[in-house]
Short mmCIF file of C-alpha atoms in Angstrom, two decimals:
data_model
loop_
_atom_site.label_atom_id
_atom_site.label_comp_id
_atom_site.label_asym_id
_atom_site.label_seq_id
_atom_site.Cartn_x
_atom_site.Cartn_y
_atom_site.Cartn_z
CA MET A 1 187.29 142.13 143.04
CA ASN A 2 190.19 139.94 141.95
CA THR A 3 189.90 136.24 141.09
CA ARG A 4 191.07 134.97 144.55
CA THR A 5 188.58 137.20 146.41
CA ARG A 6 185.71 136.13 144.13
CA SER A 7 186.50 132.44 144.81
CA LEU A 8 186.49 132.99 148.59
CA VAL A 9 183.09 134.72 148.40
CA LEU A 10 181.60 131.88 146.37
CA LEU A 11 183.03 129.28 148.76
CA ALA A 12 181.51 131.05 151.76
CA ALA A 13 178.11 131.18 150.04
CA VAL A 14 178.18 127.46 149.27
CA MET A 15 179.11 126.61 152.89
CA THR A 16 176.28 128.81 154.19
CA VAL A 17 173.70 127.04 151.99
CA ALA A 18 175.01 123.61 152.98
CA GLY A 19 174.93 124.49 156.66
CA GLY A 20 171.36 125.70 156.36
CA ALA A 21 170.31 122.38 154.79
CA VAL A 22 171.63 120.50 157.82
CA THR A 23 170.89 122.89 160.70
CA GLY A 24 168.18 125.16 159.38
CA CYS A 25 165.44 123.05 161.02
CA GLY A 26 166.68 122.82 164.59
CA THR A 27 168.62 119.62 165.20
CA THR A 28 167.13 117.65 162.28
CA THR A 29 169.71 116.19 159.92
CA ALA A 30 169.10 115.35 156.25
CA THR A 31 168.49 111.59 155.67
CA PRO A 32 167.47 109.62 152.54
CA ALA A 33 163.72 109.19 152.12
CA VAL A 34 162.45 105.73 153.04
CA VAL A 35 159.55 104.40 150.96
CA ALA A 36 157.32 102.17 153.06
CA ALA A 37 156.24 98.86 151.53
CA GLN A 38 152.70 99.10 150.25
CA PRO A 39 150.19 96.43 151.34
CA SER A 40 148.84 94.08 148.69
CA ALA A 41 145.85 95.48 146.84
CA SER A 42 144.19 92.11 147.30
CA GLY A 43 144.61 92.10 151.08
CA GLN A 44 145.12 88.80 152.85
CA PHE A 45 144.82 85.39 151.20
CA ASN A 46 144.75 81.81 152.41
CA ASN A 47 145.69 78.33 151.15
CA THR A 48 142.33 77.90 149.41
CA ASP A 49 143.00 81.02 147.31
CA VAL A 50 146.42 79.69 146.32
CA GLN A 51 145.14 76.20 145.50
CA PHE A 52 142.26 77.56 143.46
CA ALA A 53 144.48 79.89 141.44
CA GLN A 54 146.96 77.11 140.70
CA GLN A 55 144.37 74.47 139.89
CA ALA A 56 142.16 76.78 137.83
CA ILE A 57 145.20 77.70 135.70
CA ALA A 58 146.02 74.01 135.22
CA LEU A 59 142.42 73.14 134.35
CA ARG A 60 142.09 75.98 131.85
CA GLN A 61 145.40 74.99 130.27
CA GLN A 62 143.97 71.50 130.02
CA ALA A 63 140.80 72.89 128.43
CA ARG A 64 142.93 74.77 125.88
CA TRP A 65 144.70 71.53 124.98
CA LEU A 66 141.37 69.77 124.52
CA ALA A 67 140.14 72.66 122.41
CA GLN A 68 143.19 72.40 120.17
CA GLN A 69 142.56 68.68 119.67
CA ALA A 70 138.93 69.38 118.80
CA VAL A 71 139.75 72.15 116.32
CA GLU A 72 142.29 69.92 114.59
CA GLY A 73 140.42 66.61 114.65
CA ALA A 74 136.65 67.12 114.95
CA GLN A 75 134.37 66.92 111.94
CA SER A 76 131.49 68.61 113.74
CA VAL A 77 131.29 72.32 112.98
CA GLY A 78 129.49 72.85 116.29
CA LEU A 79 132.25 71.17 118.29
CA LYS A 80 134.95 73.11 116.44
CA GLN A 81 133.16 76.39 117.17
CA TYR A 82 132.70 75.45 120.81
CA ALA A 83 136.38 74.54 121.13
CA THR A 84 137.44 77.83 119.56
CA GLU A 85 135.33 79.77 122.08
CA VAL A 86 136.70 77.78 125.04
CA GLU A 87 140.28 78.35 123.91
CA SER A 88 139.67 82.07 123.48
CA ALA A 89 137.96 82.45 126.85
CA SER A 90 140.56 80.46 128.77
CA GLN A 91 143.64 82.57 128.08
CA PRO A 92 142.52 85.83 129.79
CA GLN A 93 141.49 83.80 132.86
CA ILE A 94 144.88 82.06 132.92
CA ASP A 95 146.59 85.46 132.60
CA GLN A 96 144.60 86.98 135.49
CA LEU A 97 145.35 84.14 137.89
CA THR A 98 148.99 83.99 136.79
CA ALA A 99 149.33 87.70 137.53
CA TRP A 100 147.88 87.20 141.02
CA LEU A 101 150.22 84.31 141.83
CA THR A 102 153.20 86.25 140.46
CA GLN A 103 152.26 89.32 142.53
CA HIS A 104 152.46 87.19 145.67
CA ASN A 105 155.62 85.33 144.58
CA LEU A 106 153.78 82.01 144.40
CA PRO A 107 154.47 79.13 141.97
CA VAL A 108 152.57 79.12 138.68
CA PRO A 109 151.65 75.83 136.91
CA SER A 110 153.41 75.44 133.58
CA ALA A 111 151.70 74.02 130.49
CA ALA A 112 152.90 70.54 129.59
CA PRO A 113 152.33 68.30 126.53
CA GLY A 114 149.25 66.14 126.62
CA GLY A 115 147.05 68.56 128.48
CA MET A 116 148.55 67.81 131.90
CA ALA A 117 149.96 70.94 133.49
CA SER A 118 153.02 70.74 135.68
CA MET A 119 151.57 71.57 139.07
CA PRO A 120 153.64 73.16 141.86
CA ALA A 121 153.49 71.71 145.34
CA MET A 122 150.12 72.66 146.80
CA ALA A 123 149.83 74.47 150.10
CA SER A 124 148.09 72.39 152.76
CA ALA A 125 144.40 72.99 153.25
CA ALA A 126 141.33 71.27 154.62
CA PRO A 127 140.88 67.70 153.39
CA ASN A 128 139.01 67.41 150.08
CA ALA A 129 139.03 71.18 149.67
CA MET A 130 139.96 70.84 146.00
CA PRO A 131 139.12 68.06 143.51
CA SER A 132 141.92 66.16 141.81
CA MET A 133 143.03 66.94 138.27
CA PRO A 134 141.34 64.75 135.63
CA ALA A 135 143.67 62.65 133.49
CA MET A 136 143.90 63.24 129.73
CA PRO A 137 144.64 60.60 127.05
CA ASP A 138 147.50 60.88 124.58
CA ALA A 139 146.79 62.89 121.44
CA ALA A 140 147.73 59.81 119.41
CA ALA A 141 145.00 57.80 121.15
CA LEU A 142 142.43 60.42 120.23
CA LYS A 143 143.53 60.46 116.59
CA GLY A 144 142.99 56.71 116.39
CA LEU A 145 139.27 57.02 117.10
CA SER A 146 136.49 57.17 114.53
CA PRO A 147 134.87 60.62 114.00
CA GLU A 148 131.91 59.64 116.17
CA GLN A 149 134.11 58.18 118.91
CA PHE A 150 136.38 61.22 118.77
CA GLN A 151 133.52 63.65 119.29
CA ALA A 152 132.06 61.57 122.13
CA LYS A 153 135.45 61.34 123.84
CA ILE A 154 136.21 65.06 123.49
CA VAL A 155 132.80 65.94 124.92
CA GLU A 156 133.35 63.51 127.80
CA LEU A 157 136.80 64.98 128.56
CA PHE A 158 135.53 68.55 128.36
CA SER A 159 132.74 67.63 130.78
CA THR A 160 135.19 66.08 133.25
CA ASN A 161 137.39 69.16 132.99
CA HIS A 162 134.48 71.51 133.64
CA GLU A 163 133.31 69.45 136.62
CA GLY A 164 136.78 69.73 138.13
CA LEU A 165 136.82 73.47 137.51
CA LEU A 166 133.38 73.99 139.04
CA GLY A 167 134.45 71.94 142.06
CA SER A 168 137.48 74.20 142.53
CA ILE A 169 135.32 77.30 142.12
CA THR A 170 132.83 76.03 144.72
CA ALA A 171 135.67 75.47 147.22
CA GLU A 172 137.10 78.93 146.56
CA LEU A 173 133.80 80.75 146.93
CA ALA A 174 133.10 78.89 150.18
CA ASN A 175 136.54 79.04 151.81
CA GLY A 176 138.69 81.62 150.03
CA VAL A 177 139.28 85.07 151.51
CA ASP A 178 141.08 87.13 148.87
CA PRO A 179 138.56 89.43 147.13
CA THR A 180 140.48 89.46 143.85
CA VAL A 181 140.61 85.69 143.59
CA LYS A 182 136.99 85.29 144.69
CA GLY A 183 135.97 87.82 142.03
CA ILE A 184 137.81 85.84 139.34
CA ALA A 185 136.20 82.63 140.65
CA ASP A 186 132.74 84.17 140.49
CA LYS A 187 133.18 85.23 136.85
CA LEU A 188 134.76 81.91 135.99
CA LYS A 189 131.75 80.14 137.46
CA ALA A 190 129.48 81.87 134.96
CA THR A 191 131.82 80.97 132.10
CA ALA A 192 132.22 77.33 133.14
CA THR A 193 128.47 76.89 133.71
CA SER A 194 127.71 78.30 130.26
CA GLU A 195 130.34 76.08 128.65
CA GLN A 196 128.92 73.03 130.41
CA GLN A 197 125.41 73.82 129.19
CA GLN A 198 126.64 74.21 125.60
CA LEU A 199 128.49 70.94 125.95
CA LYS A 200 125.29 69.11 126.94
CA ALA A 201 123.67 70.42 123.78
CA LEU A 202 126.57 69.08 121.71
CA ALA A 203 126.36 65.70 123.42
CA GLY A 204 122.70 65.37 122.46
CA PRO A 205 119.91 63.78 124.49
CA THR A 206 120.78 61.12 127.02
CA PRO A 207 119.58 57.71 125.78
CA THR A 208 116.71 56.19 127.77
CA PRO A 209 117.94 53.08 129.60
CA SER A 210 116.44 49.87 128.25
CA ARG A 211 114.44 47.70 130.61
#
């Protein structure tokens, strides 16, 4: 078999294989595979889920800022230890909620100086569904306090922050629908409740009002 004959044989074989790929299954023609979009693992969500995720991130960022002030400025070993634990616990919770918002292409609050997170525009929801963000003082104002005043103020601000977080959690557990977000809220409730109880111990007994 000369070179020209061998080339013709090979060409015929290639055409036969190609024709079989197109017509070998009746009238079906070869088309690119289409990958269907997969539904979200979290299922459906509502405005309460979005608001909770955004506000919980902002509140835990605020708690981290307070913790940093306490670690740097507090004289109390107990308060420093408490602040370290709060700061450590907050970051994984922020990461979880950030991942959920990112998965759904929703805005994520960004940390800002002074403990006030930059909040995205909130989706509309039922009135009073979420509590407002507590305001934080300037770091310079905290540094100007006496050690006793500093500790009292930090404890007060932590308490306000936790109350806001627990209010958001309550709204989410009552009105949210996404199982992932509700699961995070449920675990965060245990963390926030424990932190609030420890904070009461740091604050000491409540003075008895004088008559």
